CSV table of C-alpha atoms and ligand atoms in Angstrom, one decimal:
chain,number,residue,atom,x,y,z
A,1,MET,CA,4.6,-24.0,-22.6
A,2,ALA,CA,2.3,-22.3,-20.1
A,3,LYS,CA,2.2,-23.7,-16.6
A,4,ASP,CA,-1.2,-24.9,-15.4
A,5,ILE,CA,-1.2,-23.8,-11.8
A,6,VAL,CA,1.4,-21.4,-10.4
A,7,LYS,CA,2.8,-22.6,-7.1
A,8,ILE,CA,3.5,-20.0,-4.5
A,9,VAL,CA,5.0,-19.7,-1.0
A,10,LEU,CA,3.4,-17.0,1.2
A,11,ILE,CA,5.7,-15.1,3.6
A,12,GLY,CA,3.6,-13.3,6.2
A,13,ALA,CA,0.1,-14.5,6.6
A,14,GLY,CA,-1.4,-11.3,8.1
A,15,ASN,CA,-4.0,-9.0,6.6
A,16,ARG,CA,-2.6,-8.7,3.1
A,17,GLY,CA,-1.1,-12.2,2.9
A,18,ARG,CA,-4.2,-14.0,4.0
A,19,GLY,CA,-7.0,-11.6,3.0
A,20,VAL,CA,-5.7,-10.5,-0.5
A,21,PHE,CA,-3.1,-12.9,-1.9
A,22,GLY,CA,-4.5,-16.0,-0.1
A,23,GLN,CA,-8.0,-15.1,-1.1
A,24,TYR,CA,-6.9,-14.8,-4.7
A,25,ALA,CA,-5.8,-18.4,-4.7
A,26,LEU,CA,-9.0,-19.6,-3.0
A,27,ASP,CA,-11.0,-17.7,-5.7
A,28,ASN,CA,-8.8,-18.9,-8.5
A,29,PRO,CA,-7.6,-22.5,-7.6
A,30,HIS,CA,-7.1,-23.2,-11.3
A,31,ARG,CA,-4.5,-20.5,-11.6
A,32,ALA,CA,-2.6,-20.3,-8.3
A,33,GLN,CA,-1.9,-22.5,-5.3
A,34,PHE,CA,-0.1,-21.8,-2.0
A,35,VAL,CA,2.1,-24.8,-1.2
A,36,ALA,CA,3.9,-23.4,1.9
A,37,VAL,CA,3.5,-20.6,4.4
A,38,VAL,CA,6.0,-18.8,6.6
A,39,GLU,CA,4.4,-17.0,9.5
A,40,PRO,CA,5.7,-16.7,13.1
A,41,ASP,CA,2.2,-16.4,14.7
A,42,ASN,CA,0.9,-19.9,15.3
A,43,GLU,CA,-2.8,-19.1,14.9
A,44,LYS,CA,-2.3,-17.2,11.6
A,45,ARG,CA,0.1,-19.9,10.2
A,46,ASN,CA,-2.2,-22.8,11.1
A,47,SER,CA,-5.3,-21.0,9.9
A,48,PHE,CA,-3.7,-20.1,6.6
A,49,ALA,CA,-2.4,-23.7,6.2
A,50,ALA,CA,-5.9,-25.1,6.9
A,51,GLU,CA,-7.6,-22.8,4.4
A,52,HIS,CA,-5.1,-23.7,1.7
A,53,LYS,CA,-4.7,-27.4,2.6
A,54,ILE,CA,-1.0,-27.0,3.2
A,55,GLN,CA,0.7,-30.0,4.7
A,56,GLU,CA,2.5,-29.9,8.0
A,57,SER,CA,5.9,-30.0,6.1
A,58,GLY,CA,4.9,-26.7,4.3
A,59,LYS,CA,4.4,-24.7,7.5
A,60,TYR,CA,7.4,-22.6,8.7
A,61,LYS,CA,7.7,-20.3,11.6
A,62,THR,CA,10.7,-18.3,10.2
A,63,THR,CA,12.2,-17.5,6.9
A,64,GLU,CA,15.6,-18.7,8.1
A,65,GLU,CA,14.0,-22.2,8.6
A,66,PHE,CA,12.3,-22.0,5.2
A,67,PHE,CA,15.2,-20.9,3.1
A,68,LYS,CA,17.7,-23.2,5.0
A,69,LYS,CA,15.6,-26.3,4.6
A,70,ASN,CA,14.7,-26.2,1.0
A,71,GLY,CA,15.9,-25.9,-2.5
A,72,LYS,CA,13.3,-24.2,-4.6
A,73,ILE,CA,9.9,-25.7,-3.8
A,74,ALA,CA,7.6,-23.4,-5.8
A,75,ASP,CA,7.6,-21.0,-8.7
A,76,ALA,CA,7.2,-17.8,-6.6
A,77,VAL,CA,7.2,-16.2,-3.2
A,78,ILE,CA,4.9,-13.4,-2.1
A,79,ILE,CA,6.4,-11.3,0.6
A,80,ALA,CA,3.6,-9.7,2.7
A,81,THR,CA,5.5,-9.1,6.0
A,82,LEU,CA,5.7,-5.6,7.4
A,83,GLU,CA,8.3,-3.4,5.8
A,84,THR,CA,10.6,-3.9,8.8
A,85,GLU,CA,11.1,-7.5,7.4
A,86,ARG,CA,12.1,-7.1,3.8
A,87,LEU,CA,15.8,-6.9,2.9
A,88,ASN,CA,17.1,-10.3,3.9
A,89,ILE,CA,14.0,-12.1,2.8
A,90,ILE,CA,14.2,-10.5,-0.7
A,91,LEU,CA,17.9,-11.2,-1.0
A,92,GLU,CA,17.3,-14.9,0.0
A,93,ALA,CA,14.4,-15.2,-2.4
A,94,ILE,CA,16.5,-13.7,-5.2
A,95,ASN,CA,19.3,-16.1,-4.3
A,96,LYS,CA,17.0,-19.1,-4.6
A,97,ASN,CA,15.7,-17.8,-7.9
A,98,TYR,CA,12.0,-17.4,-6.9
A,99,ASP,CA,9.8,-15.1,-8.9
A,100,ILE,CA,8.9,-12.4,-6.4
A,101,LEU,CA,5.9,-10.2,-5.6
A,102,VAL,CA,6.7,-8.0,-2.6
A,103,GLU,CA,4.4,-5.6,-0.8
A,104,LYS,CA,5.1,-1.8,-0.8
A,105,PRO,CA,7.0,0.0,0.6
A,106,LEU,CA,10.1,-2.0,-0.2
A,107,GLY,CA,11.7,-1.2,3.2
A,108,CYS,CA,11.9,1.4,6.0
A,109,SER,CA,15.0,3.3,5.0
A,110,ILE,CA,16.2,4.6,1.7
A,111,ALA,CA,19.5,2.8,2.1
A,112,GLU,CA,17.6,-0.5,2.4
A,113,ILE,CA,15.5,0.3,-0.6
A,114,ILE,CA,18.5,1.2,-2.7
A,115,LYS,CA,20.1,-2.1,-1.8
A,116,ILE,CA,16.9,-4.0,-2.7
A,117,THR,CA,16.4,-2.2,-6.0
A,118,ASP,CA,20.0,-2.7,-7.0
A,119,ALA,CA,19.8,-6.4,-6.3
A,120,ALA,CA,16.5,-6.7,-8.0
A,121,THR,CA,17.7,-4.8,-11.1
A,122,CYS,CA,20.3,-7.5,-11.7
A,123,PHE,CA,17.9,-10.3,-11.0
A,124,LYS,CA,16.8,-12.4,-14.0
A,125,GLY,CA,13.5,-13.6,-12.5
A,126,ILE,CA,10.3,-11.7,-12.1
A,127,PHE,CA,10.4,-9.0,-9.4
A,128,ALA,CA,7.1,-7.1,-9.0
A,129,VAL,CA,6.4,-4.4,-6.4
A,130,CYS,CA,2.8,-4.4,-5.2
A,131,HIS,CA,1.9,-1.0,-6.6
A,132,GLN,CA,-1.5,-2.3,-7.6
A,133,MET,CA,-2.9,1.1,-8.4
A,134,ARG,CA,-1.1,1.0,-11.7
A,135,TYR,CA,-3.2,-2.1,-12.6
A,136,MET,CA,-6.4,-0.6,-11.5
A,137,ALA,CA,-8.8,-0.2,-14.5
A,138,GLY,CA,-9.2,3.6,-13.8
A,139,TYR,CA,-5.5,4.4,-13.9
A,140,ALA,CA,-4.9,1.9,-16.7
A,141,ALA,CA,-7.5,3.8,-18.8
A,142,ILE,CA,-5.9,7.1,-17.9
A,143,LYS,CA,-2.5,5.8,-18.9
A,144,SER,CA,-3.8,4.7,-22.3
A,145,LEU,CA,-5.5,8.1,-22.8
A,146,LEU,CA,-2.2,9.8,-22.1
A,147,SER,CA,-0.4,7.5,-24.5
A,148,SER,CA,-2.9,8.2,-27.2
A,149,GLY,CA,-1.4,11.6,-27.9
A,150,ARG,CA,-4.9,13.2,-28.3
A,151,PHE,CA,-4.5,15.3,-25.1
A,152,GLY,CA,-1.1,16.6,-25.9
A,153,LYS,CA,1.7,17.0,-23.5
A,154,ILE,CA,1.3,16.9,-19.7
A,155,ILE,CA,1.8,20.4,-18.1
A,156,ALA,CA,0.6,19.8,-14.5
A,157,MET,CA,-1.1,17.3,-12.2
A,158,GLN,CA,-3.1,17.6,-9.0
A,159,HIS,CA,-3.5,14.4,-7.0
A,160,SER,CA,-4.9,13.8,-3.6
A,161,GLU,CA,-5.4,10.9,-1.2
A,162,ASN,CA,-8.4,11.5,1.0
A,163,LEU,CA,-8.4,9.0,3.8
A,164,SER,CA,-11.7,8.3,5.6
A,165,TYR,CA,-11.6,9.4,9.2
A,166,HIS,CA,-11.9,5.8,10.4
A,167,HIS,CA,-9.1,4.5,8.1
A,168,MET,CA,-6.9,7.3,9.3
A,169,ALA,CA,-7.7,6.4,12.9
A,170,HIS,CA,-7.3,2.6,12.4
A,171,SER,CA,-4.0,2.6,10.5
A,172,PHE,CA,-2.2,5.8,11.2
A,173,VAL,CA,-3.3,6.7,14.8
A,174,ARG,CA,-4.0,3.5,16.6
A,175,GLY,CA,-2.5,1.0,14.1
A,176,LEU,CA,0.5,-0.6,12.6
A,177,PHE,CA,1.7,2.5,10.7
A,178,ASN,CA,1.2,5.2,13.3
A,179,ASN,CA,4.8,6.0,14.1
A,180,ASP,CA,7.7,7.3,12.0
A,181,SER,CA,10.1,5.0,14.0
A,182,MET,CA,9.0,2.5,11.4
A,183,THR,CA,7.9,4.7,8.4
A,184,PRO,CA,6.7,8.2,7.9
A,185,MET,CA,3.1,8.6,6.5
A,186,ILE,CA,4.3,9.7,3.1
A,187,LEU,CA,6.1,6.3,2.7
A,188,ALA,CA,3.6,4.0,4.5
A,189,LYS,CA,0.5,5.4,2.8
A,190,SER,CA,1.4,7.7,0.1
A,191,CYS,CA,4.2,5.8,-1.6
A,192,HIS,CA,1.3,4.6,-3.8
A,193,ASP,CA,0.5,8.2,-4.7
A,194,MET,CA,4.2,9.1,-5.4
A,195,ASP,CA,4.2,6.0,-7.6
A,196,ILE,CA,1.1,6.7,-9.5
A,197,MET,CA,2.2,10.3,-10.2
A,198,ARG,CA,5.6,9.0,-11.4
A,199,TYR,CA,3.9,6.4,-13.5
A,200,LEU,CA,1.3,8.6,-15.2
A,201,ILE,CA,3.7,11.5,-15.8
A,202,GLY,CA,6.4,9.1,-17.1
A,203,LYS,CA,9.3,11.4,-16.2
A,204,ARG,CA,11.8,11.5,-13.4
A,205,PRO,CA,11.2,13.8,-10.4
A,206,LEU,CA,13.7,16.7,-10.1
A,207,LYS,CA,12.7,18.8,-7.1
A,208,ILE,CA,10.5,18.4,-4.0
A,209,SER,CA,9.1,20.4,-1.2
A,210,SER,CA,6.5,19.5,1.5
A,211,PHE,CA,4.6,20.8,4.5
A,212,GLY,CA,2.4,19.0,7.0
A,213,SER,CA,1.9,18.0,10.6
A,214,LEU,CA,0.0,16.0,13.1
A,215,ASN,CA,-2.7,18.5,13.9
A,216,TYR,CA,-5.5,16.6,15.7
A,217,PHE,CA,-4.8,13.2,17.1
A,218,LYS,CA,-3.0,14.5,20.2
A,219,LYS,CA,-3.6,14.3,24.0
A,220,GLU,CA,-4.8,17.9,24.4
A,221,ASN,CA,-7.8,17.1,22.1
A,222,ALA,CA,-9.0,14.1,24.2
A,223,PRO,CA,-12.5,14.6,25.6
A,224,LYS,CA,-12.6,15.4,29.3
A,225,GLY,CA,-12.4,12.2,31.4
A,226,ALA,CA,-11.7,9.9,28.4
A,227,PRO,CA,-10.0,6.7,29.6
A,228,ASP,CA,-7.1,5.1,27.7
A,229,PHE,CA,-9.4,2.6,26.0
A,230,CYS,CA,-12.8,3.3,24.5
A,231,LEU,CA,-14.4,0.3,26.2
A,232,GLN,CA,-13.3,1.4,29.7
A,233,GLY,CA,-16.5,3.5,29.9
A,234,CYS,CA,-15.7,6.7,27.9
A,235,PRO,CA,-18.1,9.6,28.8
A,236,ALA,CA,-17.8,10.9,25.3
A,237,TYR,CA,-18.5,7.7,23.4
A,238,LYS,CA,-21.9,8.8,22.1
A,239,ASP,CA,-20.6,11.7,20.1
A,240,CYS,CA,-17.1,10.4,19.3
A,241,PRO,CA,-16.8,9.2,15.7
A,242,TYR,CA,-13.8,7.1,16.7
A,243,ASP,CA,-15.5,5.1,19.3
A,244,VAL,CA,-14.6,1.5,18.6
A,245,GLN,CA,-18.2,0.3,18.7
A,246,LYS,CA,-18.9,2.6,15.7
A,247,ILE,CA,-15.8,1.7,13.8
A,248,TYR,CA,-15.4,-2.1,14.2
A,249,PHE,CA,-18.8,-3.6,14.5
A,250,GLN,CA,-20.6,-2.3,11.4
A,251,GLU,CA,-21.6,-4.4,8.4
A,252,LYS,CA,-19.5,-2.0,6.3
A,253,THR,CA,-16.4,-2.4,8.5
A,254,ASP,CA,-13.4,-3.1,6.3
A,255,SER,CA,-12.4,-6.7,7.0
A,256,ALA,CA,-8.7,-5.7,6.6
A,257,TYR,CA,-9.1,-3.7,9.9
A,258,ILE,CA,-10.1,-6.9,11.7
A,259,ARG,CA,-7.4,-9.1,10.0
A,260,GLN,CA,-4.7,-6.8,11.4
A,261,MET,CA,-5.8,-7.8,14.9
A,262,GLY,CA,-5.1,-11.5,14.3
A,263,VAL,CA,-7.5,-14.4,13.7
A,264,ILE,CA,-10.8,-13.0,15.0
A,265,LYS,CA,-13.8,-15.3,14.5
A,266,ASN,CA,-16.7,-13.4,16.0
A,267,ASN,CA,-17.9,-10.2,17.6
A,268,ASP,CA,-17.4,-11.5,21.1
A,269,GLN,CA,-13.8,-12.2,20.4
A,270,LEU,CA,-13.5,-8.8,18.7
A,271,PHE,CA,-15.0,-7.1,21.7
A,272,GLN,CA,-12.5,-8.9,24.1
A,273,ALA,CA,-9.6,-8.0,21.8
A,274,LEU,CA,-10.6,-4.3,21.8
A,275,LEU,CA,-10.6,-4.1,25.5
A,276,ASN,CA,-6.9,-3.8,25.5
A,277,ASN,CA,-5.3,-4.2,22.0
A,278,GLN,CA,-3.8,-1.2,20.2
A,279,PHE,CA,-6.9,-0.7,18.1
A,280,GLY,CA,-9.0,-0.2,21.2
A,281,ARG,CA,-7.1,2.9,22.4
A,282,CYS,CA,-8.5,6.4,22.6
A,283,VAL,CA,-7.4,8.1,19.4
A,284,PHE,CA,-6.1,11.0,21.4
A,285,LYS,CA,-4.0,8.9,23.7
A,286,CYS,CA,-1.9,6.8,21.3
A,287,ASP,CA,1.8,6.6,20.6
A,288,ASN,CA,1.2,8.1,17.1
A,289,ASN,CA,3.4,10.8,15.6
A,290,VAL,CA,2.8,10.5,11.9
A,291,VAL,CA,1.1,13.5,10.1
A,292,ASP,CA,-2.6,13.7,9.6
A,293,HIS,CA,-2.3,16.0,6.7
A,294,GLN,CA,0.6,16.7,4.3
A,295,VAL,CA,1.1,18.5,1.0
A,296,VAL,CA,4.0,17.7,-1.5
A,297,GLN,CA,5.0,19.8,-4.5
A,298,ILE,CA,7.1,18.2,-7.2
A,299,GLU,CA,8.9,19.4,-10.3
A,300,PHE,CA,9.4,16.7,-12.9
A,301,GLU,CA,11.5,16.7,-16.0
A,302,ASP,CA,10.2,18.8,-18.9
A,303,GLY,CA,9.0,21.5,-16.4
A,304,ILE,CA,6.0,19.4,-15.4
A,305,THR,CA,4.7,20.3,-12.0
A,306,ALA,CA,2.6,18.2,-9.6
A,307,SER,CA,1.0,18.7,-6.3
A,308,PHE,CA,-0.2,16.1,-3.9
A,309,GLN,CA,-2.3,16.4,-0.8
A,310,MET,CA,-2.9,13.7,1.8
A,311,ALA,CA,-5.6,14.4,4.4
A,312,GLY,CA,-7.0,12.1,7.1
A,313,HIS,CA,-10.2,13.9,7.9
A,314,ASN,CA,-12.8,12.9,5.3
A,315,PHE,CA,-16.1,11.2,5.0
A,316,TYR,CA,-15.4,9.6,1.6
A,317,GLU,CA,-12.3,7.6,1.2
A,318,ARG,CA,-11.1,8.5,-2.3
A,319,ARG,CA,-8.2,9.6,-4.5
A,320,ILE,CA,-8.8,12.4,-6.9
A,321,THR,CA,-6.5,12.9,-9.9
A,322,LYS,CA,-6.6,15.8,-12.4
A,323,ILE,CA,-4.1,16.2,-15.2
A,324,SER,CA,-3.8,19.3,-17.3
A,325,LEU,CA,-2.4,18.9,-20.8
A,326,THR,CA,-1.7,21.1,-23.8
A,327,ASN,CA,-4.8,19.8,-25.5
A,328,GLY,CA,-7.1,18.8,-22.7
A,329,GLU,CA,-7.9,17.7,-19.2
A,330,ILE,CA,-8.3,14.3,-17.6
A,331,TYR,CA,-10.2,14.0,-14.2
A,332,PHE,CA,-10.7,10.9,-12.1
A,333,ASP,CA,-12.5,10.5,-8.7
A,334,PHE,CA,-12.4,7.1,-7.0
A,335,ASN,CA,-15.7,7.7,-5.3
A,336,GLU,CA,-17.6,8.2,-8.6
A,337,GLY,CA,-15.4,5.6,-10.4
A,338,MET,CA,-15.8,8.0,-13.3
A,339,ILE,CA,-13.2,9.4,-15.7
A,340,LYS,CA,-13.9,12.7,-17.4
A,341,ALA,CA,-11.6,13.3,-20.4
A,342,CYS,CA,-11.9,16.4,-22.5
A,343,THR,CA,-10.0,17.9,-25.4
A,344,PHE,CA,-9.8,21.5,-26.5
A,345,SER,CA,-9.5,20.9,-30.2
A,346,PRO,CA,-11.6,19.3,-31.4
A,347,ILE,CA,-13.9,20.2,-28.5
A,348,SER,CA,-14.8,16.9,-26.9
A,349,GLU,CA,-16.0,15.7,-23.5
A,350,ASP,CA,-16.0,12.0,-22.7
A,351,VAL,CA,-17.4,10.7,-19.4
A,352,PHE,CA,-17.0,7.0,-18.7
A,353,LYS,CA,-16.7,4.4,-16.0
A,354,PRO,CA,-14.0,1.8,-16.7
A,355,ALA,CA,-15.2,-1.8,-16.1
A,356,GLY,CA,-13.6,-4.0,-13.4
A,357,MET,CA,-13.2,-1.5,-10.6
A,358,GLU,CA,-14.8,-3.8,-8.0
A,359,GLY,CA,-13.1,-5.5,-5.1
A,360,SER,CA,-10.2,-4.5,-2.9
A,361,HIS,CA,-8.3,-1.4,-4.1
A,362,MET,CA,-10.9,-1.0,-6.8
A,363,GLY,CA,-9.9,-4.2,-8.5
A,364,GLY,CA,-6.2,-3.4,-8.4
A,365,ASP,CA,-5.3,-6.3,-6.0
A,366,LYS,CA,-6.9,-8.9,-8.3
A,367,ALA,CA,-5.4,-7.3,-11.4
A,368,ILE,CA,-1.8,-7.3,-10.0
A,369,MET,CA,-2.2,-11.0,-9.0
A,370,ASP,CA,-3.6,-11.8,-12.4
A,371,ALA,CA,-0.6,-10.2,-14.0
A,372,PHE,CA,1.9,-11.8,-11.7
A,373,VAL,CA,0.5,-15.3,-12.2
A,374,ASP,CA,0.1,-14.8,-16.0
A,375,ALA,CA,3.7,-13.6,-16.2
A,376,ILE,CA,5.0,-16.7,-14.4
A,377,ALA,CA,2.6,-19.1,-16.3
A,378,THR,CA,3.3,-17.8,-19.7
A,379,GLY,CA,6.8,-16.2,-19.4
A,380,GLU,CA,5.3,-13.0,-20.7
A,381,ARG,CA,7.2,-10.3,-18.7
A,382,SER,CA,5.3,-7.4,-20.3
A,383,ARG,CA,2.5,-8.2,-17.9
A,384,ILE,CA,4.7,-6.7,-15.1
A,385,ILE,CA,4.2,-2.9,-15.2
A,386,THR,CA,5.8,-2.2,-11.8
A,387,PRO,CA,9.5,-2.6,-12.6
A,388,VAL,CA,11.7,-1.9,-9.7
A,389,GLU,CA,13.7,1.0,-11.3
A,390,MET,CA,10.5,3.1,-11.4
A,391,SER,CA,9.6,2.0,-7.8
A,392,LEU,CA,13.0,3.4,-6.7
A,393,ASP,CA,11.9,6.8,-7.9
A,394,SER,CA,8.6,6.6,-6.1
A,395,HIS,CA,10.4,5.7,-2.8
A,396,LEU,CA,13.0,8.4,-3.4
A,397,MET,CA,10.2,10.9,-3.8
A,398,ALA,CA,8.6,9.9,-0.5
A,399,PHE,CA,11.9,10.1,1.5
A,400,ALA,CA,12.8,13.4,-0.2
A,401,ALA,CA,9.4,14.8,0.7
A,402,GLU,CA,9.8,13.8,4.3
A,403,LYS,CA,13.2,15.3,4.5
A,404,ALA,CA,11.9,18.5,2.9
A,405,ARG,CA,9.0,18.7,5.3
A,406,LEU,CA,11.1,18.1,8.4
A,407,ASN,CA,13.8,20.6,7.4
A,408,ASN,CA,11.7,23.2,5.6
A,409,ILE,CA,13.8,22.9,2.4
A,410,VAL,CA,13.6,22.1,-1.3
A,411,ILE,CA,15.2,18.8,-2.2
A,412,ASP,CA,17.1,18.1,-5.4
A,413,VAL,CA,16.2,14.5,-6.0
A,414,LYS,CA,19.3,13.5,-8.0
A,415,GLU,CA,21.5,15.0,-5.4
A,416,PHE,CA,19.5,13.3,-2.7
A,417,GLU,CA,19.9,9.9,-4.4
A,418,SER,CA,23.7,10.5,-4.7
A,419,GLN,CA,24.0,11.4,-1.1
A,420,CYS,CA,21.9,8.4,0.0
A,421,ARG,CA,24.1,6.1,-2.2
A,422,ALA,CA,27.3,7.6,-0.8
A,423,ASN,CA,26.1,6.8,2.7
A,424,ILE,CA,25.4,3.1,2.1
B,1,NAD,N1,-0.4,-2.7,-1.4
B,1,NAD,C1,-1.3,-2.1,-0.5
B,1,NAD,O1,-2.2,-1.4,-0.9
B,1,NAD,C2,-1.1,-2.4,0.9
B,1,NAD,C3,-2.2,-2.2,1.8
B,1,NAD,C4,-2.0,-2.4,3.2
B,1,NAD,C5,-0.7,-2.8,3.6
B,1,NAD,N2,0.3,-3.0,2.7
B,1,NAD,C6,1.6,-3.4,3.2
B,1,NAD,O2,1.6,-4.8,3.3
B,1,NAD,C7,2.5,-5.2,4.3
B,1,NAD,C8,1.7,-6.1,5.3
B,1,NAD,O3,0.7,-5.4,5.9
B,1,NAD,P1,-0.5,-6.1,6.7
B,1,NAD,O4,-1.5,-5.1,6.9
B,1,NAD,O5,-0.8,-7.4,6.1
B,1,NAD,O6,0.3,-6.4,8.1
B,1,NAD,P2,0.0,-7.6,9.1
B,1,NAD,O7,0.7,-7.3,10.4
B,1,NAD,O8,-1.4,-7.9,9.2
B,1,NAD,O9,0.8,-8.8,8.4
B,1,NAD,C9,2.2,-9.0,8.4
B,1,NAD,C10,2.4,-10.4,8.8
B,1,NAD,O10,3.8,-10.8,8.7
B,1,NAD,C11,4.1,-11.6,9.8
B,1,NAD,N3,5.6,-11.6,9.9
B,1,NAD,C12,6.3,-10.8,10.7
B,1,NAD,N4,7.7,-11.1,10.5
B,1,NAD,C13,7.7,-12.1,9.7
B,1,NAD,C14,8.8,-12.9,9.1
B,1,NAD,N5,10.1,-12.6,9.4
B,1,NAD,N6,8.5,-13.9,8.3
B,1,NAD,C15,7.2,-14.2,8.0
B,1,NAD,N7,6.2,-13.5,8.4
B,1,NAD,C16,6.4,-12.5,9.3
B,1,NAD,C17,3.4,-11.1,10.9
B,1,NAD,O11,3.2,-12.0,12.0
B,1,NAD,C18,2.0,-10.7,10.3
B,1,NAD,O12,1.1,-11.8,10.3
B,1,NAD,C19,3.0,-3.9,5.0
B,1,NAD,O13,4.3,-3.7,4.4
B,1,NAD,C20,2.1,-2.9,4.5
B,1,NAD,O14,2.7,-1.6,4.4
B,1,NAD,C21,0.1,-2.8,1.4
């Protein structure tokens, strides 16, 4: 019998935990309810608990405390910590038999990710990786066009992730994902892209090469006289697109940027925070070392080739995907929200905008939560289209690309996986 309301524990009440998964339950109280929260930061924990009417007994500072104290108190856990905090939390959640939705990437090292995927593969509960792009209406439509057979067999794919200049600066220069001591860019940002290529092509990757570097966000490009923080009176602030007043105080500022700074209630508090937090730094004087542009070339099974480009210097934030097939072409641009699907015989040209591409990640965040909650409520596992085996391939592609870039070599993915497994 279907459950009425799926009960969930949130682990990590930061930007994604609070703003995406928490918001889903607030918007859909008839479908999902958070009954406990695990979060070390007092303000975030208390504020999440207040928003979700979680009692004192449902607030935990650490996962050790949470897992030690309880049997199973909910249907599921959502793990929205940073990727540095994954392996033990996942293993404990599996051990307690919680259905699990976990943020991507699954971990910081390939060894960790292999351990997680191996444990999750044997797990009988639901284990969903938050590759929400697979659920996004645009890619769901492309997947069904590919499955229709009308376009023939895939020959090649071009895919790109074009980050807006402010997203690049916020997340990968100043922000949480700016240094490969945690994760390289290709994993932190583009594991979604590796995943969507793997998913749409539907074959395993065989060989990978890659080039790229950190070209621009470096000390030598700082304007003359620029202080360490924008708000310390930078002489270049008028012309600098990265000036914090231009990025963080606009009506269109992404609320995710602000949530990553903590619980910020108004612009005065935001201004005070930016005087000395990491997001207030001059973009040319940060501790960043991840690339600001990278290309990856992949050969998949059946001789299918794919190329991927990530670039951090763009006005429009958008992914662009183009697939060449034996009987047609499929093209998708996030910015237009439009798919163009053409066949050679009979000659046809369809241009359409799939419905439901509103909201964060163009509707993907809501769609993956709908699927996760439905799968738990009804027991219908087919709603989960992000099985962990395929996620392993996406993560392997990212690590292989990074190794290829750093060593200027071509990586054989099967060999790479065997070597990684041998080193565990
Ligand atoms: N799916 C996507 O599109 C997408 C988008 C952005 C970020 N992410 C991923 O989501 C994850 C979270 O990112 P974020 O932007 O929300 O970061 P964040 O820093 O805002 O949130 C992480 C939270 O986890 C808390 N935390 C740390 N250790 C913990 C522990 N042991 N137990 C419980 N909570 C703990 C932190 O205090 C913080 O509040 C990252 O792995 C990131 O790569 C995914």
